[in-house]
Amino acid sequence: MAYQIQELPELVPAEQKLVSRPIADIPAALRETFSRLKLENTIKPGDSVALTGGSRGIANIALILKETARYLRSLGAVPFIIPAMGSHGGATAQGQVEVLAENGITEASTGTPIRATMEVLEIGRTRDRDMAVYLDRYAWEADHIIPINRIKPHTKYKGDLESGLCKMMCIGLGKYFGARHYHHCALAYGFPEVLQSASKLVMREKSVPLGLAIVEDGYDQTAVLEAIPGERIVPREKELLKVAKEYIPGLPFKEIDILIVDWMGKEISGAGMDSNVTGRNRDIMKRWHSDQEVKRLFVRDITPSSMGNGIGIGMADFTTERLVNSLNLKKTYINGISTCYPEVIMIPPYFKTDQESLEGCMNTLGLYDPQQLRLIWIRDTAHLSRICLSRALARQAAEREDLILQGEPFPFPFDDQGNLVSPL
């Protein structure tokens, strides 16, 4: 290509100050929030309780499930965990158990059995849209369901309900068949409307004594653990979503020429790379907006925990041959098509080395001064405290209190094969 390594600007390591609200004692926080609900009045000895386990990387999730199950057993209940992740894991029961394990959720780590099936039952139709609602067979057979999930902004749509407990109750517990069905309905009615309508029907047909809401701070730490009474889940989740939007980290500059991302992955974001960070979204619903502008996005690798599910790769402009070779196209296509989101599984141009991919970015920017290049390098979209900035952005960062420059400028660190050696 026309550009050579020396055309790249020097980089400066930096630390971004993010919201930090960690809970020091997770078990104590859970005991305290559970004790407020007097669950012994609802959950009786011998009752079976289905707990949801998702595919997202949630801080302390195995511990949270373990302590929740422990509390339920103290009431004489019989808890178990259900993989609640729609079409993920290749849309197979075993694949979903493997996804749980990749996130640290096993029978051994939680002290709780896992029951996995892809079989669902139609449990009713909503009053407003006459929309069928589907539920995992094991969840339907349980005496109670307790949805557990992180509340956060969604990567595909905006609304007063996004990712959280309601989504877990319908798309998560709807498994492959239900997830596909709800995404089709969302194209007609909108996601927040579908989530609210379907989850309310689940709570009418099944005992949902509470939902356990998790909110994380900017450092991927558990910041909120709240047991919400079943009848309060919908309104309280809407309130906690506002908190989550205040806590979620972002890029420190809105206008960026090149964004380098070391890792994409399902445990990082349902979209592989969080659209709330990258500003990238190609959804046909057009119900999502961001003021983040990234001209060229280069993603280098996919995490092993993704198990080849490369949904989100379509949001990149360039990638590497090694990432593409790591894709499981069957899993990727199942996830992308079942969510009516083929745009995010389209594979961009890819090259054998990082240098070639980065040169592809530079060759397609148009006229610019390399020394004025606005470039940010991040580990992934969930970890944004340690970043690298080009010299042009470092000069601006020096004038800001939320950014701390951490060292001297250094040249792009390529190895002998032309691949980057990440400082992150």
Short mmCIF file of N, CA and C in Angstrom, two decimals, residues 42-140:
data_model
loop_
_atom_site.label_atom_id
_atom_site.label_comp_id
_atom_site.label_asym_id
_atom_site.label_seq_id
_atom_site.Cartn_x
_atom_site.Cartn_y
_atom_site.Cartn_z
N THR A 42 -43.54 -15.77 50.07
CA THR A 42 -43.89 -16.15 48.70
C THR A 42 -43.27 -17.48 48.31
N ILE A 43 -42.01 -17.66 48.65
CA ILE A 43 -41.28 -18.87 48.27
C ILE A 43 -41.29 -19.84 49.44
N LYS A 44 -41.91 -20.98 49.26
CA LYS A 44 -42.11 -21.95 50.32
C LYS A 44 -41.10 -23.09 50.22
N PRO A 45 -40.84 -23.78 51.32
CA PRO A 45 -39.94 -24.93 51.28
C PRO A 45 -40.36 -25.94 50.21
N GLY A 46 -39.40 -26.38 49.44
CA GLY A 46 -39.67 -27.34 48.36
C GLY A 46 -39.97 -26.70 47.03
N ASP A 47 -40.22 -25.38 46.99
CA ASP A 47 -40.51 -24.70 45.72
C ASP A 47 -39.26 -24.70 44.83
N SER A 48 -39.48 -24.95 43.55
CA SER A 48 -38.38 -24.86 42.58
C SER A 48 -38.30 -23.44 42.04
N VAL A 49 -37.07 -22.94 41.87
CA VAL A 49 -36.88 -21.56 41.43
C VAL A 49 -35.87 -21.55 40.28
N ALA A 50 -36.30 -21.03 39.13
CA ALA A 50 -35.43 -20.92 37.96
C ALA A 50 -34.71 -19.58 37.98
N LEU A 51 -33.38 -19.61 37.98
CA LEU A 51 -32.56 -18.41 37.90
C LEU A 51 -31.99 -18.29 36.49
N THR A 52 -31.94 -17.09 35.96
CA THR A 52 -31.44 -16.93 34.59
C THR A 52 -29.94 -16.67 34.56
N GLY A 53 -29.28 -17.33 33.62
CA GLY A 53 -27.86 -17.08 33.36
C GLY A 53 -27.69 -16.66 31.92
N GLY A 54 -27.11 -15.50 31.69
CA GLY A 54 -27.02 -14.97 30.33
C GLY A 54 -25.67 -15.19 29.70
N SER A 55 -25.53 -14.66 28.49
CA SER A 55 -24.30 -14.84 27.72
C SER A 55 -23.36 -13.65 27.84
N ARG A 56 -23.77 -12.58 28.50
CA ARG A 56 -22.94 -11.39 28.63
C ARG A 56 -21.88 -11.58 29.70
N GLY A 57 -20.77 -10.91 29.54
CA GLY A 57 -19.77 -10.88 30.59
C GLY A 57 -20.19 -9.88 31.66
N ILE A 58 -20.67 -10.37 32.78
CA ILE A 58 -21.13 -9.52 33.89
C ILE A 58 -20.20 -9.74 35.07
N ALA A 59 -19.69 -8.67 35.63
CA ALA A 59 -18.77 -8.78 36.75
C ALA A 59 -19.42 -9.53 37.90
N ASN A 60 -18.69 -10.48 38.48
CA ASN A 60 -19.13 -11.21 39.67
C ASN A 60 -20.37 -12.07 39.45
N ILE A 61 -20.70 -12.39 38.20
CA ILE A 61 -21.97 -13.06 37.95
C ILE A 61 -22.03 -14.46 38.58
N ALA A 62 -20.93 -15.21 38.56
CA ALA A 62 -20.96 -16.53 39.18
C ALA A 62 -21.20 -16.41 40.68
N LEU A 63 -20.54 -15.45 41.32
CA LEU A 63 -20.74 -15.22 42.76
C LEU A 63 -22.17 -14.78 43.04
N ILE A 64 -22.71 -13.91 42.20
CA ILE A 64 -24.08 -13.43 42.39
C ILE A 64 -25.07 -14.59 42.30
N LEU A 65 -24.90 -15.45 41.32
CA LEU A 65 -25.78 -16.61 41.19
C LEU A 65 -25.60 -17.56 42.37
N LYS A 66 -24.36 -17.77 42.78
CA LYS A 66 -24.08 -18.67 43.90
C LYS A 66 -24.76 -18.18 45.18
N GLU A 67 -24.62 -16.90 45.49
CA GLU A 67 -25.18 -16.35 46.72
C GLU A 67 -26.71 -16.25 46.66
N THR A 68 -27.24 -15.99 45.46
CA THR A 68 -28.70 -15.98 45.31
C THR A 68 -29.27 -17.36 45.57
N ALA A 69 -28.63 -18.38 45.00
CA ALA A 69 -29.08 -19.75 45.22
C ALA A 69 -28.93 -20.14 46.68
N ARG A 70 -27.85 -19.70 47.31
CA ARG A 70 -27.65 -20.00 48.73
C ARG A 70 -28.79 -19.42 49.58
N TYR A 71 -29.17 -18.17 49.26
CA TYR A 71 -30.25 -17.53 50.02
C TYR A 71 -31.57 -18.28 49.82
N LEU A 72 -31.82 -18.69 48.59
CA LEU A 72 -33.06 -19.42 48.32
C LEU A 72 -33.08 -20.77 49.05
N ARG A 73 -31.93 -21.43 49.09
CA ARG A 73 -31.88 -22.70 49.83
C ARG A 73 -32.10 -22.50 51.32
N SER A 74 -31.72 -21.32 51.84
CA SER A 74 -31.97 -21.03 53.26
C SER A 74 -33.46 -20.93 53.55
N LEU A 75 -34.25 -20.68 52.51
CA LEU A 75 -35.71 -20.65 52.65
C LEU A 75 -36.33 -22.02 52.40
N GLY A 76 -35.49 -23.00 52.08
CA GLY A 76 -35.99 -24.34 51.80
C GLY A 76 -36.32 -24.55 50.34
N ALA A 77 -36.04 -23.57 49.50
CA ALA A 77 -36.35 -23.68 48.06
C ALA A 77 -35.30 -24.52 47.34
N VAL A 78 -35.61 -24.87 46.08
CA VAL A 78 -34.72 -25.68 45.26
C VAL A 78 -34.39 -24.90 43.99
N PRO A 79 -33.31 -24.11 44.01
CA PRO A 79 -32.96 -23.29 42.84
C PRO A 79 -32.20 -24.08 41.78
N PHE A 80 -32.33 -23.63 40.54
CA PHE A 80 -31.51 -24.13 39.44
C PHE A 80 -31.32 -23.00 38.44
N ILE A 81 -30.33 -23.15 37.57
CA ILE A 81 -29.97 -22.10 36.61
C ILE A 81 -30.36 -22.53 35.21
N ILE A 82 -30.94 -21.60 34.46
CA ILE A 82 -31.31 -21.83 33.07
C ILE A 82 -30.47 -20.92 32.17
N PRO A 83 -29.83 -21.45 31.13
CA PRO A 83 -29.20 -20.57 30.15
C PRO A 83 -30.29 -19.74 29.46
N ALA A 84 -30.26 -18.44 29.66
CA ALA A 84 -31.28 -17.55 29.10
C ALA A 84 -30.58 -16.60 28.14
N MET A 85 -30.45 -17.04 26.89
CA MET A 85 -29.63 -16.27 25.95
C MET A 85 -30.12 -16.38 24.52
N GLY A 86 -31.42 -16.54 24.33
CA GLY A 86 -31.96 -16.54 22.99
C GLY A 86 -31.31 -17.55 22.07
N SER A 87 -30.66 -17.05 21.02
CA SER A 87 -30.09 -17.93 19.99
C SER A 87 -28.60 -18.17 20.17
N HIS A 88 -28.00 -17.67 21.23
CA HIS A 88 -26.55 -17.78 21.39
C HIS A 88 -26.14 -19.23 21.63
N GLY A 89 -24.84 -19.48 21.54
CA GLY A 89 -24.35 -20.84 21.73
C GLY A 89 -24.70 -21.76 20.58
N GLY A 90 -24.86 -21.16 19.39
CA GLY A 90 -25.21 -21.97 18.23
C GLY A 90 -26.63 -22.50 18.28
N ALA A 91 -27.46 -21.92 19.17
CA ALA A 91 -28.87 -22.32 19.32
C ALA A 91 -29.00 -23.79 19.68
N THR A 92 -28.09 -24.30 20.51
CA THR A 92 -28.19 -25.66 21.03
C THR A 92 -28.08 -25.59 22.55
N ALA A 93 -28.68 -26.57 23.24
CA ALA A 93 -28.65 -26.60 24.69
C ALA A 93 -27.22 -26.73 25.20
N GLN A 94 -26.46 -27.64 24.60
CA GLN A 94 -25.08 -27.83 25.03
C GLN A 94 -24.24 -26.60 24.75
N GLY A 95 -24.47 -25.98 23.60
CA GLY A 95 -23.74 -24.77 23.26
C GLY A 95 -24.00 -23.66 24.27
N GLN A 96 -25.22 -23.56 24.76
CA GLN A 96 -25.54 -22.53 25.73
C GLN A 96 -24.92 -22.82 27.09
N VAL A 97 -24.85 -24.10 27.46
CA VAL A 97 -24.14 -24.47 28.69
C VAL A 97 -22.66 -24.09 28.57
N GLU A 98 -22.09 -24.28 27.41
CA GLU A 98 -20.69 -23.93 27.19
C GLU A 98 -20.47 -22.42 27.27
N VAL A 99 -21.44 -21.65 26.79
CA VAL A 99 -21.33 -20.19 26.90
C VAL A 99 -21.35 -19.78 28.37
N LEU A 100 -22.23 -20.39 29.16
CA LEU A 100 -22.25 -20.11 30.59
C LEU A 100 -20.88 -20.39 31.21
N ALA A 101 -20.32 -21.54 30.85
CA ALA A 101 -19.02 -21.93 31.41
C ALA A 101 -17.94 -20.93 31.04
N GLU A 102 -17.98 -20.41 29.81
CA GLU A 102 -16.99 -19.41 29.40
C GLU A 102 -17.08 -18.15 30.24
N ASN A 103 -18.27 -17.89 30.80
CA ASN A 103 -18.46 -16.73 31.67
C ASN A 103 -18.32 -17.10 33.14
N GLY A 104 -17.80 -18.30 33.41
CA GLY A 104 -17.55 -18.70 34.79
C GLY A 104 -18.73 -19.29 35.51
N ILE A 105 -19.83 -19.53 34.79
CA ILE A 105 -21.04 -20.07 35.40
C ILE A 105 -21.11 -21.57 35.16
N THR A 106 -20.81 -22.35 36.18
CA THR A 106 -20.89 -23.80 36.11
C THR A 106 -21.60 -24.30 37.36
N GLU A 107 -21.96 -25.58 37.35
CA GLU A 107 -22.56 -26.15 38.55
C GLU A 107 -21.57 -26.09 39.71
N ALA A 108 -20.29 -26.28 39.42
CA ALA A 108 -19.28 -26.25 40.47
C ALA A 108 -19.09 -24.85 41.05
N SER A 109 -19.03 -23.83 40.17
CA SER A 109 -18.76 -22.47 40.64
C SER A 109 -19.94 -21.85 41.38
N THR A 110 -21.14 -22.30 41.07
CA THR A 110 -22.34 -21.72 41.69
C THR A 110 -22.98 -22.64 42.72
N GLY A 111 -22.53 -23.89 42.75
CA GLY A 111 -23.14 -24.85 43.66
C GLY A 111 -24.60 -25.12 43.33
N THR A 112 -24.95 -24.94 42.07
CA THR A 112 -26.35 -25.00 41.64
C THR A 112 -26.45 -25.74 40.32
N PRO A 113 -27.42 -26.66 40.18
CA PRO A 113 -27.55 -27.38 38.91
C PRO A 113 -27.98 -26.47 37.77
N ILE A 114 -27.57 -26.84 36.56
CA ILE A 114 -27.95 -26.12 35.35
C ILE A 114 -28.85 -27.02 34.52
N ARG A 115 -29.97 -26.49 34.10
CA ARG A 115 -30.90 -27.24 33.26
C ARG A 115 -31.06 -26.51 31.93
N ALA A 116 -30.67 -27.17 30.87
CA ALA A 116 -30.65 -26.51 29.56
C ALA A 116 -31.51 -27.25 28.56
N THR A 117 -32.36 -26.51 27.87
CA THR A 117 -33.15 -27.05 26.77
C THR A 117 -33.41 -25.92 25.80
N MET A 118 -33.69 -26.27 24.55
CA MET A 118 -34.12 -25.26 23.58
C MET A 118 -35.63 -25.34 23.36
N GLU A 119 -36.29 -26.20 24.11
CA GLU A 119 -37.74 -26.38 23.95
C GLU A 119 -38.48 -25.23 24.64
N VAL A 120 -39.42 -24.64 23.94
CA VAL A 120 -40.23 -23.56 24.51
C VAL A 120 -41.71 -23.88 24.34
N LEU A 121 -42.51 -23.23 25.18
CA LEU A 121 -43.96 -23.37 25.12
C LEU A 121 -44.58 -22.00 24.88
N GLU A 122 -45.66 -21.95 24.12
CA GLU A 122 -46.42 -20.71 24.00
C GLU A 122 -47.30 -20.61 25.24
N ILE A 123 -47.08 -19.57 26.05
CA ILE A 123 -47.80 -19.46 27.32
C ILE A 123 -48.95 -18.46 27.28
N GLY A 124 -49.14 -17.81 26.15
CA GLY A 124 -50.25 -16.87 26.04
C GLY A 124 -50.00 -15.86 24.94
N ARG A 125 -50.94 -14.94 24.80
CA ARG A 125 -50.82 -13.87 23.81
C ARG A 125 -51.10 -12.55 24.49
N THR A 126 -50.34 -11.52 24.11
CA THR A 126 -50.47 -10.22 24.77
C THR A 126 -51.81 -9.58 24.43
N ARG A 127 -52.27 -8.77 25.36
CA ARG A 127 -53.58 -8.14 25.19
C ARG A 127 -53.56 -7.01 24.16
N ASP A 128 -52.41 -6.32 24.07
CA ASP A 128 -52.38 -5.15 23.21
C ASP A 128 -52.12 -5.49 21.75
N ARG A 129 -51.19 -6.43 21.47
CA ARG A 129 -50.81 -6.73 20.09
C ARG A 129 -51.19 -8.14 19.65
N ASP A 130 -51.80 -8.90 20.57
CA ASP A 130 -52.09 -10.31 20.27
C ASP A 130 -50.82 -11.02 19.84
N MET A 131 -49.73 -10.74 20.55
CA MET A 131 -48.41 -11.30 20.24
C MET A 131 -48.18 -12.55 21.09
N ALA A 132 -47.79 -13.63 20.42
CA ALA A 132 -47.50 -14.86 21.15
C ALA A 132 -46.27 -14.67 22.03
N VAL A 133 -46.30 -15.29 23.22
CA VAL A 133 -45.19 -15.22 24.15
C VAL A 133 -44.72 -16.64 24.45
N TYR A 134 -43.39 -16.84 24.37
CA TYR A 134 -42.81 -18.17 24.52
C TYR A 134 -41.89 -18.20 25.73
N LEU A 135 -41.81 -19.39 26.36
CA LEU A 135 -41.01 -19.54 27.55
C LEU A 135 -40.31 -20.89 27.56
N ASP A 136 -39.06 -20.88 27.99
CA ASP A 136 -38.27 -22.09 28.21
C ASP A 136 -39.10 -23.10 29.02
N ARG A 137 -39.07 -24.36 28.59
CA ARG A 137 -39.90 -25.38 29.23
C ARG A 137 -39.56 -25.55 30.70
N TYR A 138 -38.28 -25.54 31.06
CA TYR A 138 -37.91 -25.69 32.46
C TYR A 138 -38.37 -24.50 33.29
N ALA A 139 -38.33 -23.30 32.72
CA ALA A 139 -38.82 -22.12 33.43
C ALA A 139 -40.32 -22.22 33.66
N TRP A 140 -41.04 -22.73 32.65
CA TRP A 140 -42.49 -22.88 32.79
C TRP A 140 -42.85 -23.90 33.88
#
